PDB file of C-alpha atoms and ligand atoms in Angstrom:
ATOM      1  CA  UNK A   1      18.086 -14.779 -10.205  1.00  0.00           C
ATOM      2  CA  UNK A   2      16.583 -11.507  -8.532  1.00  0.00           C
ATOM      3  CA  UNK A   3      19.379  -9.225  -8.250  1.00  0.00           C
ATOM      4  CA  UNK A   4      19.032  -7.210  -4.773  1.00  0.00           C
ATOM      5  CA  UNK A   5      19.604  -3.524  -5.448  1.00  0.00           C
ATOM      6  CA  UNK A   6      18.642  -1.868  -2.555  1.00  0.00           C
ATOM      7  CA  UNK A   7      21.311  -1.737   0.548  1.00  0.00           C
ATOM      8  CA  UNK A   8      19.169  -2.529   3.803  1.00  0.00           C
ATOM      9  CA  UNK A   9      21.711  -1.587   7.003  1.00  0.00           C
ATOM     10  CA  UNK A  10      22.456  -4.703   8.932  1.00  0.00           C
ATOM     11  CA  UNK A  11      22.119  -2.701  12.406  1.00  0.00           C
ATOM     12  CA  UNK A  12      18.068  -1.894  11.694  1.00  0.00           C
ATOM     13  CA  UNK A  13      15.997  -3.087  13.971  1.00  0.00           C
ATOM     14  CA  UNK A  14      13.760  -4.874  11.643  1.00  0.00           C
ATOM     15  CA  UNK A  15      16.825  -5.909   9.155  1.00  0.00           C
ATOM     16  CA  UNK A  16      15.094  -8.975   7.671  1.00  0.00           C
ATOM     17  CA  UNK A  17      11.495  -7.757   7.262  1.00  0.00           C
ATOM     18  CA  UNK A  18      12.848  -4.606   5.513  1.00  0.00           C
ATOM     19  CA  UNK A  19      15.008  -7.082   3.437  1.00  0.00           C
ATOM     20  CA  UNK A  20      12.533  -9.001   2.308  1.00  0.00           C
ATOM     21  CA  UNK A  21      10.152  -5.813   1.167  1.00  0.00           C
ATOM     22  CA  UNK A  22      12.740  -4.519  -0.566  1.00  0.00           C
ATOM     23  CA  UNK A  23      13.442  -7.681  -2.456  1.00  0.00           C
ATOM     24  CA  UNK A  24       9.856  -7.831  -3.359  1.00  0.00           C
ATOM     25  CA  UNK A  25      10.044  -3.870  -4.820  1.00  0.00           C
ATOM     26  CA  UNK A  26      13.532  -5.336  -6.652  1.00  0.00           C
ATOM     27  CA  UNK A  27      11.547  -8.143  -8.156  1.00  0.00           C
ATOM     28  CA  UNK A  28       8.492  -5.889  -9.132  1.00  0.00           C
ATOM     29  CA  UNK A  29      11.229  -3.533 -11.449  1.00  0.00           C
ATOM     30  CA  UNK A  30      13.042  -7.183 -12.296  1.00  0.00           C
ATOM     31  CA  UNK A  31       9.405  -8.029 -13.276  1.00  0.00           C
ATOM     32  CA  UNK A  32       9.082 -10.936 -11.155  1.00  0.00           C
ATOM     33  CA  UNK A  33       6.774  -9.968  -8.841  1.00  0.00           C
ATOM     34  CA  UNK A  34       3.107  -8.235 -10.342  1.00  0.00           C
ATOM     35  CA  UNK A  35       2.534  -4.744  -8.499  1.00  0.00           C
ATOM     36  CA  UNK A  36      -0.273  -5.957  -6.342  1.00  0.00           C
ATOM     37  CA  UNK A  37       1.912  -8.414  -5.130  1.00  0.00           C
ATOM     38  CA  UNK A  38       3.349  -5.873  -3.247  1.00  0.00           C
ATOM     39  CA  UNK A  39      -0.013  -4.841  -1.705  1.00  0.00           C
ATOM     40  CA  UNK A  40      -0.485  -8.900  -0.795  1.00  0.00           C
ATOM     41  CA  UNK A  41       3.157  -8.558   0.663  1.00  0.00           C
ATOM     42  CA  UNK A  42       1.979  -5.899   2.862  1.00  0.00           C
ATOM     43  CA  UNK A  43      -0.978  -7.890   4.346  1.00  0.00           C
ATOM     44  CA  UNK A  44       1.125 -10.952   5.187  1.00  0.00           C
ATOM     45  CA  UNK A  45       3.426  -8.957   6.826  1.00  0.00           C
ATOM     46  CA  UNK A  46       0.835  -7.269   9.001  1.00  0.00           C
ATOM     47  CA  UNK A  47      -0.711 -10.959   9.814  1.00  0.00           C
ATOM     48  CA  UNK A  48       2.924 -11.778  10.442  1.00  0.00           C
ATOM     49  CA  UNK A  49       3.767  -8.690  12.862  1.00  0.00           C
ATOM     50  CA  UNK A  50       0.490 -10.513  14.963  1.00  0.00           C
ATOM     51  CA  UNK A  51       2.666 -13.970  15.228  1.00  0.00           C
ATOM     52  CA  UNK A  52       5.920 -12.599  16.415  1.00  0.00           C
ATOM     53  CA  UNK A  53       7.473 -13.376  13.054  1.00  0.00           C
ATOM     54  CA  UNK A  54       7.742 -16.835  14.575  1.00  0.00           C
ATOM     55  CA  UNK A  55       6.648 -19.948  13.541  1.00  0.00           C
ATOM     56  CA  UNK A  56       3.415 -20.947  15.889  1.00  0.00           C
ATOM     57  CA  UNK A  57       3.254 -24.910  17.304  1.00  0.00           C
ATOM     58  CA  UNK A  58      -0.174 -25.105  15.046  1.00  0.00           C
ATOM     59  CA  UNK A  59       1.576 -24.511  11.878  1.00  0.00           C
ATOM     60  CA  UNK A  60       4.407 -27.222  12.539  1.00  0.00           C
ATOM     61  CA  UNK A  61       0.876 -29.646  12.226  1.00  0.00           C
ATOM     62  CA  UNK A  62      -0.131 -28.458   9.418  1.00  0.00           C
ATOM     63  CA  UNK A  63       3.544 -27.960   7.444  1.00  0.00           C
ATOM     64  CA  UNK A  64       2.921 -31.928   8.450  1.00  0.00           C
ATOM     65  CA  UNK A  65      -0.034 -32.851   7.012  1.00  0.00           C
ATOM     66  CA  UNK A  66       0.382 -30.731   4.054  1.00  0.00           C
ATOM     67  CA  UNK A  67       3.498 -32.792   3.466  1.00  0.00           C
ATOM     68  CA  UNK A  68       2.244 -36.029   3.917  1.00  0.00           C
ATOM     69  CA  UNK A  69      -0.401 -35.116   1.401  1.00  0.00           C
ATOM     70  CA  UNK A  70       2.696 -34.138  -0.783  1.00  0.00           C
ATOM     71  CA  UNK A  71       4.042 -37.547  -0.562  1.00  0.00           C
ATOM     72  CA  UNK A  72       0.998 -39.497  -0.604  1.00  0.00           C
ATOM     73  CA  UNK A  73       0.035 -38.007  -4.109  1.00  0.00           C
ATOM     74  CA  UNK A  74       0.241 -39.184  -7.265  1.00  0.00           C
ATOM     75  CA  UNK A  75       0.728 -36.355  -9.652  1.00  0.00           C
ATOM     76  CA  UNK A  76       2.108 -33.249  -6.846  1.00  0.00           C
ATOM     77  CA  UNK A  77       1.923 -29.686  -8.378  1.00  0.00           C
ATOM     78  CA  UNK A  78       3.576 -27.087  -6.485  1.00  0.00           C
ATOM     79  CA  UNK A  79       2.608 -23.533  -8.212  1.00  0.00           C
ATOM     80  CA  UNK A  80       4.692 -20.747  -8.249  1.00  0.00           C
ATOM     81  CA  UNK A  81       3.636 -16.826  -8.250  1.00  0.00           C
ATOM     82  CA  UNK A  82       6.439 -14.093  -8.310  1.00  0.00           C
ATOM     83  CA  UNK A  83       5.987 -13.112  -4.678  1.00  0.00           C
ATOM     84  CA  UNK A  84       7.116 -16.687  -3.893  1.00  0.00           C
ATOM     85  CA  UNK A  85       9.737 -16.736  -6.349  1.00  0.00           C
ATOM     86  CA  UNK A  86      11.368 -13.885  -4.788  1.00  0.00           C
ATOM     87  CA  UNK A  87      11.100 -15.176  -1.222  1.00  0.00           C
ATOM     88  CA  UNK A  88      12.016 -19.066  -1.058  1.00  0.00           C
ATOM     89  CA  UNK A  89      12.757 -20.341  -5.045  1.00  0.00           C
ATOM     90  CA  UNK A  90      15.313 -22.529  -3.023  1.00  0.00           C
ATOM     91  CA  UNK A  91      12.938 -23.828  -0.985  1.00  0.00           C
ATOM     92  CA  UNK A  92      10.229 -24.576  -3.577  1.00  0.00           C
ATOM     93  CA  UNK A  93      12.532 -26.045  -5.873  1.00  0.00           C
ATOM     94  CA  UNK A  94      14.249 -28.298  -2.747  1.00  0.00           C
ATOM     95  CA  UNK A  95      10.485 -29.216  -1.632  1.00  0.00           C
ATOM     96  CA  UNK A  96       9.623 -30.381  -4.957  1.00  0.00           C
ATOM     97  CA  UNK A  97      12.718 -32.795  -5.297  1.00  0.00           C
ATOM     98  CA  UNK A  98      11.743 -34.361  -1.854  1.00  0.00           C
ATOM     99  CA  UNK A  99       8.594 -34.674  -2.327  1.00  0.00           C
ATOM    100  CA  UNK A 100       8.655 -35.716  -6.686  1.00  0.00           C
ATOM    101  CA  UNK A 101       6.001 -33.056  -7.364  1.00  0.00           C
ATOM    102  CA  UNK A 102       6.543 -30.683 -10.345  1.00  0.00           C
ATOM    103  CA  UNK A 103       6.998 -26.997 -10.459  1.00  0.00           C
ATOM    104  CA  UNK A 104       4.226 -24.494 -12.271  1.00  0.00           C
ATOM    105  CA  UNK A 105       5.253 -21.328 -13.093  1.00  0.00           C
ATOM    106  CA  UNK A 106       0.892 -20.113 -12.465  1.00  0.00           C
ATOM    107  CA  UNK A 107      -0.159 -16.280 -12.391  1.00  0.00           C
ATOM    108  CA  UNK A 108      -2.912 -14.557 -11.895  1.00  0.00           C
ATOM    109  CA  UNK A 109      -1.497 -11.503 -13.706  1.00  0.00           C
ATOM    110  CA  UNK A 110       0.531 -13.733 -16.790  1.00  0.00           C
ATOM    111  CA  UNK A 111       2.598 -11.969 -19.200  1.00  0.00           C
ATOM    112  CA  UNK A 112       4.979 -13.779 -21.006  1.00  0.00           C
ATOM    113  CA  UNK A 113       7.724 -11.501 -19.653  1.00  0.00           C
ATOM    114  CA  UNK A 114       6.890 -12.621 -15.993  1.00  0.00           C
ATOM    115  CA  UNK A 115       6.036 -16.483 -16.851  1.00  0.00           C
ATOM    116  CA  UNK A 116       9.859 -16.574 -18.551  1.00  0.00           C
ATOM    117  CA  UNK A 117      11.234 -14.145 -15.514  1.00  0.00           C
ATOM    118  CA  UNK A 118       9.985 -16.773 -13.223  1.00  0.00           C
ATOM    119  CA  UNK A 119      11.713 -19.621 -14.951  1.00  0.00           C
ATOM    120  CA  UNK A 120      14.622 -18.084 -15.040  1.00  0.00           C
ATOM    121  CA  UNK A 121      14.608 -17.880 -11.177  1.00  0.00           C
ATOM    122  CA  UNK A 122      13.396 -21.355 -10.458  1.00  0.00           C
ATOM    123  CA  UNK A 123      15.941 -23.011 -12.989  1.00  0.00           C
ATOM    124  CA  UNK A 124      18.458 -20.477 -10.889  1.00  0.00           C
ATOM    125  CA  UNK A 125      17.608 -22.004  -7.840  1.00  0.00           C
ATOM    126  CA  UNK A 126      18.251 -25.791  -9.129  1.00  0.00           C
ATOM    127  CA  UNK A 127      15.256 -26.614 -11.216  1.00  0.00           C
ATOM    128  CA  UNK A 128      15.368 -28.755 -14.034  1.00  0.00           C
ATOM    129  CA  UNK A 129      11.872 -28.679 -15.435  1.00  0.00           C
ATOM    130  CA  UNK A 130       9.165 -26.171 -14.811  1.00  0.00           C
ATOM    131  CA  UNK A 131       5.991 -26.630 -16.033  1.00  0.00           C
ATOM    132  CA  UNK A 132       3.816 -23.704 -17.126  1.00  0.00           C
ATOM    133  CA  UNK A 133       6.241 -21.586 -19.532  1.00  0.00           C
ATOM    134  CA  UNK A 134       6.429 -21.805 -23.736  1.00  0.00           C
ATOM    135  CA  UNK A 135       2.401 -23.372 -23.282  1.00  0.00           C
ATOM    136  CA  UNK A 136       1.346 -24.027 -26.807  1.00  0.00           C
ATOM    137  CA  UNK A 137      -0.578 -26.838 -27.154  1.00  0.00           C
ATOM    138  CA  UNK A 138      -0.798 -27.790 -23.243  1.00  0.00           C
ATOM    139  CA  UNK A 139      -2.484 -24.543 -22.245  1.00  0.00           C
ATOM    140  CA  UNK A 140      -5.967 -25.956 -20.669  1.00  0.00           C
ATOM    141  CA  UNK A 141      -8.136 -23.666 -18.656  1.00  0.00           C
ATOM    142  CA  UNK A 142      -9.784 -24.660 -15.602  1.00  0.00           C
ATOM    143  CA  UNK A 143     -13.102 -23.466 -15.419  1.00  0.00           C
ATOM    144  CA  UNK A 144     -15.569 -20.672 -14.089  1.00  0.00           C
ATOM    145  CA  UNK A 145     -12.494 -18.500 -14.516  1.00  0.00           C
ATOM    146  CA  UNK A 146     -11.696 -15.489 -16.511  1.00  0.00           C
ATOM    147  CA  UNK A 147      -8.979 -13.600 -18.161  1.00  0.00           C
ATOM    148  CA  UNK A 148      -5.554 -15.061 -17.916  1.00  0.00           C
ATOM    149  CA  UNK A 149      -5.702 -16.496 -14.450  1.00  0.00           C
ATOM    150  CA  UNK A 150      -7.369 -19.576 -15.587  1.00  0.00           C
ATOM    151  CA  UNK A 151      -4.477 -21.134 -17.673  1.00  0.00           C
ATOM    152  CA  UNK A 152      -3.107 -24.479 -16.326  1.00  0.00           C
ATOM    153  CA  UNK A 153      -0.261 -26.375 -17.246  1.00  0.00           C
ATOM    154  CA  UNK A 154      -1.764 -30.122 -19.112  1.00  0.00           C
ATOM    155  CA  UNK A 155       0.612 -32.059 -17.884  1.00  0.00           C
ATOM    156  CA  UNK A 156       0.765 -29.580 -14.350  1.00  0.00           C
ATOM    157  CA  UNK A 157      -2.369 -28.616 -12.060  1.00  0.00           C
ATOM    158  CA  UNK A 158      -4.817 -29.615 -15.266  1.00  0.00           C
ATOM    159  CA  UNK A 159      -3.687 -33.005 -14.752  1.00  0.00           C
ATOM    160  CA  UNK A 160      -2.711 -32.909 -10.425  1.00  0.00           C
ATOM    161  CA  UNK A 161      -4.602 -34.403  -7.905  1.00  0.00           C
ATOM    162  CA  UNK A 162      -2.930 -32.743  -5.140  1.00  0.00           C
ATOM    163  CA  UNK A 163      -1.840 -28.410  -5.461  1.00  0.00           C
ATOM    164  CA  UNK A 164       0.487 -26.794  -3.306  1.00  0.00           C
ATOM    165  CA  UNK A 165      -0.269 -23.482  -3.975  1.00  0.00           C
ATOM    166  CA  UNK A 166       1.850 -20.965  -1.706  1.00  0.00           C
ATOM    167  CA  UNK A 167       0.144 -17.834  -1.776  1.00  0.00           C
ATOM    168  CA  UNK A 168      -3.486 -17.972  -4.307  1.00  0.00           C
ATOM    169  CA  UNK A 169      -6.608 -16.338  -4.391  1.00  0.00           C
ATOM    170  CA  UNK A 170      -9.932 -17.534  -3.340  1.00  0.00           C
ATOM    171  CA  UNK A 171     -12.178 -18.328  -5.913  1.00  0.00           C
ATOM    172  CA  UNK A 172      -9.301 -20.116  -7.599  1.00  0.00           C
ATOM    173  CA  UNK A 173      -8.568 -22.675  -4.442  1.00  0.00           C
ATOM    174  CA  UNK A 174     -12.613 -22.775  -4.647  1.00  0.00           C
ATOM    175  CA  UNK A 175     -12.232 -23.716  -8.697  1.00  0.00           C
ATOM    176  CA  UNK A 176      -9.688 -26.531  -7.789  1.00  0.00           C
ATOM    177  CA  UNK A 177     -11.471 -28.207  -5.370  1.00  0.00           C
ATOM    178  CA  UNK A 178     -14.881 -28.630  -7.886  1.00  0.00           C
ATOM    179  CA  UNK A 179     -12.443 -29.754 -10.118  1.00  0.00           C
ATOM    180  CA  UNK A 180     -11.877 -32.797  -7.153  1.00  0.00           C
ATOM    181  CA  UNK A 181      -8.116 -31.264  -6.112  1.00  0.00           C
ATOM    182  CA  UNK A 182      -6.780 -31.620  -2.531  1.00  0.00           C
ATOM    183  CA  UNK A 183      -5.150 -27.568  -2.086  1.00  0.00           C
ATOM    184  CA  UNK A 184      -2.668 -27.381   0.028  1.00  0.00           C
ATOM    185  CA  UNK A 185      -2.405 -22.923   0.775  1.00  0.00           C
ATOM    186  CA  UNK A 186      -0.190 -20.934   3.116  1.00  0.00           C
ATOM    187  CA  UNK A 187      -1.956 -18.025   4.055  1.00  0.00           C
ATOM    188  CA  UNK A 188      -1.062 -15.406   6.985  1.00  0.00           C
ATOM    189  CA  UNK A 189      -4.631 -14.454   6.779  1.00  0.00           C
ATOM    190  CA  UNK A 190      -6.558 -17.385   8.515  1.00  0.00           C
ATOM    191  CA  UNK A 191      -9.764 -15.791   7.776  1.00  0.00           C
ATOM    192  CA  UNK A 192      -9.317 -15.461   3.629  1.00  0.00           C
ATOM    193  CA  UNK A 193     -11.384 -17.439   1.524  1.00  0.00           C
ATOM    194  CA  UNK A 194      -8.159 -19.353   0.332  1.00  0.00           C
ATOM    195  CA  UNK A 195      -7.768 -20.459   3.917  1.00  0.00           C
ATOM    196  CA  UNK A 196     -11.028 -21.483   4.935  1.00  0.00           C
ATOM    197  CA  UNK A 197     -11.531 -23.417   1.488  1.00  0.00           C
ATOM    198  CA  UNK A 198      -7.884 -25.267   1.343  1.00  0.00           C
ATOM    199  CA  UNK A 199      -7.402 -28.796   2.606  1.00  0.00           C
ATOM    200  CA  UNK A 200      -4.488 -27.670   4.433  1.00  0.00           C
ATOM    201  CA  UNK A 201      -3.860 -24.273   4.980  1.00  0.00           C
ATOM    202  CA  UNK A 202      -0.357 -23.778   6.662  1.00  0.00           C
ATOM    203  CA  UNK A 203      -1.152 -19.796   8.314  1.00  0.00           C
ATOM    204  CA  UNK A 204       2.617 -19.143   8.229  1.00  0.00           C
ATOM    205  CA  UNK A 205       5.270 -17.274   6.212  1.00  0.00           C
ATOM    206  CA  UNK A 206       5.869 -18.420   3.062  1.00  0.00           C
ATOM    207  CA  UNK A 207       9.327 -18.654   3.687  1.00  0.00           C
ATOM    208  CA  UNK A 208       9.510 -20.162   7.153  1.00  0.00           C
ATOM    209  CA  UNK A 209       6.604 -22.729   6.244  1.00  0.00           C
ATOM    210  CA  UNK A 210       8.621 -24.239   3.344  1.00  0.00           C
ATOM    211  CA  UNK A 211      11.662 -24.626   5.080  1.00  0.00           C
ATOM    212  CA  UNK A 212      10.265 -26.122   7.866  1.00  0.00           C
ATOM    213  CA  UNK A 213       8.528 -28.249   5.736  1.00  0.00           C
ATOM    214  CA  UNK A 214      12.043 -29.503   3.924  1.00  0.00           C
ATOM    215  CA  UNK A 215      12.709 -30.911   7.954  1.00  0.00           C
ATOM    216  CA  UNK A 216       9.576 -32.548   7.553  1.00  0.00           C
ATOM    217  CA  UNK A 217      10.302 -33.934   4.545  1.00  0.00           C
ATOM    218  CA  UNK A 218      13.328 -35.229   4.996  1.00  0.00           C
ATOM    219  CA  UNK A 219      11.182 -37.097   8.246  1.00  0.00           C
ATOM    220  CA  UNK A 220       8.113 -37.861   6.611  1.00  0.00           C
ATOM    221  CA  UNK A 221       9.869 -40.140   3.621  1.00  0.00           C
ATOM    222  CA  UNK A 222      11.256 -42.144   6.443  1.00  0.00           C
ATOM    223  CA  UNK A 223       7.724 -43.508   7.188  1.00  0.00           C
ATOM    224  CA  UNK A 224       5.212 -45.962   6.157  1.00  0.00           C
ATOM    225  CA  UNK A 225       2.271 -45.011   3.666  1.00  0.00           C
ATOM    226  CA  UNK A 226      -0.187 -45.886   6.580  1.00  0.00           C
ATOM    227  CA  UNK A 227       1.802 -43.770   8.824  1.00  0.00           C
ATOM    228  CA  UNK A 228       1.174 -41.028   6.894  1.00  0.00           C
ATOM    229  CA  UNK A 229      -2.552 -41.495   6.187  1.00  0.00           C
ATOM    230  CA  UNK A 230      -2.846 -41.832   9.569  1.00  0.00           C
ATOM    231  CA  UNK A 231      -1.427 -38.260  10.149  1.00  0.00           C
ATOM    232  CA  UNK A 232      -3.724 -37.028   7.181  1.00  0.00           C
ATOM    233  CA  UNK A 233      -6.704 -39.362   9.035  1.00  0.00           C
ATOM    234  CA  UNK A 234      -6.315 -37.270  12.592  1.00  0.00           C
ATOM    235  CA  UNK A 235      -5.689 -33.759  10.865  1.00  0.00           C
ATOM    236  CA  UNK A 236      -8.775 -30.937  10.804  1.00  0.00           C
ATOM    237  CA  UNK A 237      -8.039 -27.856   8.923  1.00  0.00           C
ATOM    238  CA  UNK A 238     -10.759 -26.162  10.449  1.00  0.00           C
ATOM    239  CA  UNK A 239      -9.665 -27.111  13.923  1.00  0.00           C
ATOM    240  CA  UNK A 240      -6.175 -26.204  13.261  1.00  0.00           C
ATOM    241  CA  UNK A 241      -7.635 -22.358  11.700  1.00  0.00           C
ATOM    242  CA  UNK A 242      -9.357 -21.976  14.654  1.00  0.00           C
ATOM    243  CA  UNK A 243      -6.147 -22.529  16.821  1.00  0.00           C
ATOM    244  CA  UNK A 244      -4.711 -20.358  14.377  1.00  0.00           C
ATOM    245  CA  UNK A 245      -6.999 -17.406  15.052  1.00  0.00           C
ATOM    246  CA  UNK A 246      -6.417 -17.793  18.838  1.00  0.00           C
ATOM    247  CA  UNK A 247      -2.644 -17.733  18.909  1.00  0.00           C
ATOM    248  CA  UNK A 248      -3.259 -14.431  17.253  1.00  0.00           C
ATOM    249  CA  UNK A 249      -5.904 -12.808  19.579  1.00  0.00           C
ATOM    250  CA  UNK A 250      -4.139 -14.083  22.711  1.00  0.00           C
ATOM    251  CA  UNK A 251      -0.845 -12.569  21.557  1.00  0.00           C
ATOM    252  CA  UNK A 252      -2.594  -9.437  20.857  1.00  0.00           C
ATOM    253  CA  UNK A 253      -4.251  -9.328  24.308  1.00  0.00           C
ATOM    254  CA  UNK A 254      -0.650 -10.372  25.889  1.00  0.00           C
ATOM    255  CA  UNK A 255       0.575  -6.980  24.240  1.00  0.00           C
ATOM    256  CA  UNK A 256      -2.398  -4.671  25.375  1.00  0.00           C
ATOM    257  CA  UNK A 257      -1.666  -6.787  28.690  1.00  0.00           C
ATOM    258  CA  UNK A 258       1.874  -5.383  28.414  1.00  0.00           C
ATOM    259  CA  UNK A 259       1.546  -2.563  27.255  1.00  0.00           C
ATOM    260  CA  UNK A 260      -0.771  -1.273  30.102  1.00  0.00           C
ATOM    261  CA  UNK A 261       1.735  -2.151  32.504  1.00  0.00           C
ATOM    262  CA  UNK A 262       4.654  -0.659  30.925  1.00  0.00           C
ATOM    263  CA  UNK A 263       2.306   2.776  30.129  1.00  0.00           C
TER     264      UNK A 263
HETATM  265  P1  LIG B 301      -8.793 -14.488  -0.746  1.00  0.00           P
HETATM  266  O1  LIG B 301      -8.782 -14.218  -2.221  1.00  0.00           O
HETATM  267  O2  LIG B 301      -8.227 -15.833  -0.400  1.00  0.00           O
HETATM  268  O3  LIG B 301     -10.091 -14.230  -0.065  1.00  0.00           O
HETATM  269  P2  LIG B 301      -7.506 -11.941  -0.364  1.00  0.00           P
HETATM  270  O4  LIG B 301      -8.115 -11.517  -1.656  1.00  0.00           O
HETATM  271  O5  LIG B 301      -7.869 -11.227   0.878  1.00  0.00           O
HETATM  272  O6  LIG B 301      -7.744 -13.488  -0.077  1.00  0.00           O
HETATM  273  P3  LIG B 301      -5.087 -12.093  -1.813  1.00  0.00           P
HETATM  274  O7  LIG B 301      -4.606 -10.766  -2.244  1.00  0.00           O
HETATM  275  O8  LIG B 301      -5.838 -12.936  -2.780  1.00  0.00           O
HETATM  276  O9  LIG B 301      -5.939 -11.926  -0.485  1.00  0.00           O
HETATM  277  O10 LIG B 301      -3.854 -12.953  -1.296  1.00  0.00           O
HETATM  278  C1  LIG B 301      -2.851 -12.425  -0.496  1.00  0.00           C
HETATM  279  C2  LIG B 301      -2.775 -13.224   0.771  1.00  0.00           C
HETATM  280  O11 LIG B 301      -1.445 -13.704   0.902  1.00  0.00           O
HETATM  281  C3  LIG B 301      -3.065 -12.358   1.991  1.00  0.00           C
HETATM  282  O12 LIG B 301      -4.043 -12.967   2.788  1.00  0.00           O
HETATM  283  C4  LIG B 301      -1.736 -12.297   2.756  1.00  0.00           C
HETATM  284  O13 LIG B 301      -1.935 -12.397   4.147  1.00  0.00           O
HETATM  285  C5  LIG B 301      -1.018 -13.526   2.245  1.00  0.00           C
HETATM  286  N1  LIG B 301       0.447 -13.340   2.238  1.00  0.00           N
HETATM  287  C6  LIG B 301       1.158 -12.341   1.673  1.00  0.00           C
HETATM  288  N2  LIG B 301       2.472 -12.492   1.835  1.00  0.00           N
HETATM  289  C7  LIG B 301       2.624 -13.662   2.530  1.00  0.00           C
HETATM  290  C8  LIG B 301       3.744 -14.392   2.985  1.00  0.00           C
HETATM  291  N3  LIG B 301       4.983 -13.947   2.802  1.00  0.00           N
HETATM  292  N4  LIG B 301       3.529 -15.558   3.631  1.00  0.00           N
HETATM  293  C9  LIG B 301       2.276 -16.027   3.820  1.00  0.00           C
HETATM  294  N5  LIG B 301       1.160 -15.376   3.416  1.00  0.00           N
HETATM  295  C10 LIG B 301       1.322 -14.212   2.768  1.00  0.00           C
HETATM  296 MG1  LIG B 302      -8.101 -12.596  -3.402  1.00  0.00          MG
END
């Protein structure tokens, strides 16, 4: 498990935001998280700042489809990077139960020392097998990729048909779609390549998205198959992106609105 070292005053204004940085710096020294994920923490949080730090009605739809996708699939990845598996292991681990799709420990800066770090935390949090640790023979590589970041689990994302992957870079979403994946992203940035090229992208926090969609879940398995195709039927990522993009410009012109007054 991370252990939190750094004392964050309860009173601050912004008590959970500074929580949360700091348990990203913990897991960078814990090496957990790489040091650009700290840079990648920063940008979320500045996307986040834009939303309130509230979960939007648009992202409820798509923490929806993306887990009726979940449950429709037949071989569910959900791939895990250290920023994650400082902010919600619970949550991934929980998701993955409810919705019988299998953990991948999958980095785009892979050490050993990280991969094992990670499985330490998820197994922490409740997990009983996680897939892309102690490789060997089942170390495949997805293509048009290079250095480290293109090694899949075999019996993981080599082998899914659907990949939750909270938090990924661009070109790799592009790489698993050619390779005929559904990607499932959350992305605060609705204007990254990872967003615009995911099936679903959920432009949320990490943290809040895969809580909310443990709620969902725990709904979603209470339906019929066709009920849920029909919910993946009616969805439109780029619709939803686009609603997305104007939660956040009519918040911002709410504030300048605001902020004129109050000046
Ligand atoms: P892309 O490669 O998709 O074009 P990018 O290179 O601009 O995107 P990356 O560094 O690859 O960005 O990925 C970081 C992304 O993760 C950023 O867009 C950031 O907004 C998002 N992000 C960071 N922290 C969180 C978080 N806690 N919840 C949701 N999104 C986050
Ligand atoms: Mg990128």
């Amino acid at each position: 498990m991370v252990r939190f070292l750094t004392e964050v005053p309860e009173d601050h204004p912004r008590y959970l935001s500074l929580k949360e940085r700091h348990a990203i710096i913990d897991g960078m020294h814990q090496k957990i998280v790489a040091e650009a994920g700290l840079i990648a923490h920063g940008r979320g949080e500045a996307f986040d700042y834009i939303l309130g730090e509230e979960t939007p009605a648009y992202a409820l739809i798509q923490e929806e489809a993306a887990v009726a996708i979940l449950l429709l699939a037949e071989h569910p990845v959900i791939s895990v990077n250290g920023n994650v598996a400082v902010l919600c292991p619970k949550e991934l681990v929980q998701l993955a139960e409810k919705t019988s799709a299998k953990l991948e420990v999958n980095l785009f800066y892979r050490t050993k020392e990280r991969e094992k770090n990670i499985e330490s935390v998820l197994k922490d949090a409740g997990a009983k097998e996680v897939l892309g640790v102690h490789l060997g023979d089942r170390a495949k590589s997805i293509p048009e990729i290079t250095h480290k970041r293109r090694i899949v689990d075999l019996n993981g994302i080599f082998l899914a048909d659907v990949v939750f992957v909270p938090l990924e870079d661009g070109d790799r979403t592009m790489v698993l779609r050619k390779m005929g994946k559904k990607v499932i992203s959350v992305d605060l940035n609705p204007m990254s390549r990872t967003s615009v090229w995911s099936n679903v992208t959920i432009v949320n926090h990490v943290r809040r998205a895969t809580r909310e969609m443990l709620d969902i879940a725990d709904d979603l398995t209470k339906k019929s198959k066709e009920e849920l195709i029909t919910i993946i039927d009616k969805y439109d990522n780029n619709n939803l992106l686009q609603d997305s993009l104007r939660f956040m410009s009519d918040r911002l012109i709410k504030l300048a609105q605001k902020q004129l007054k109050e000046g």
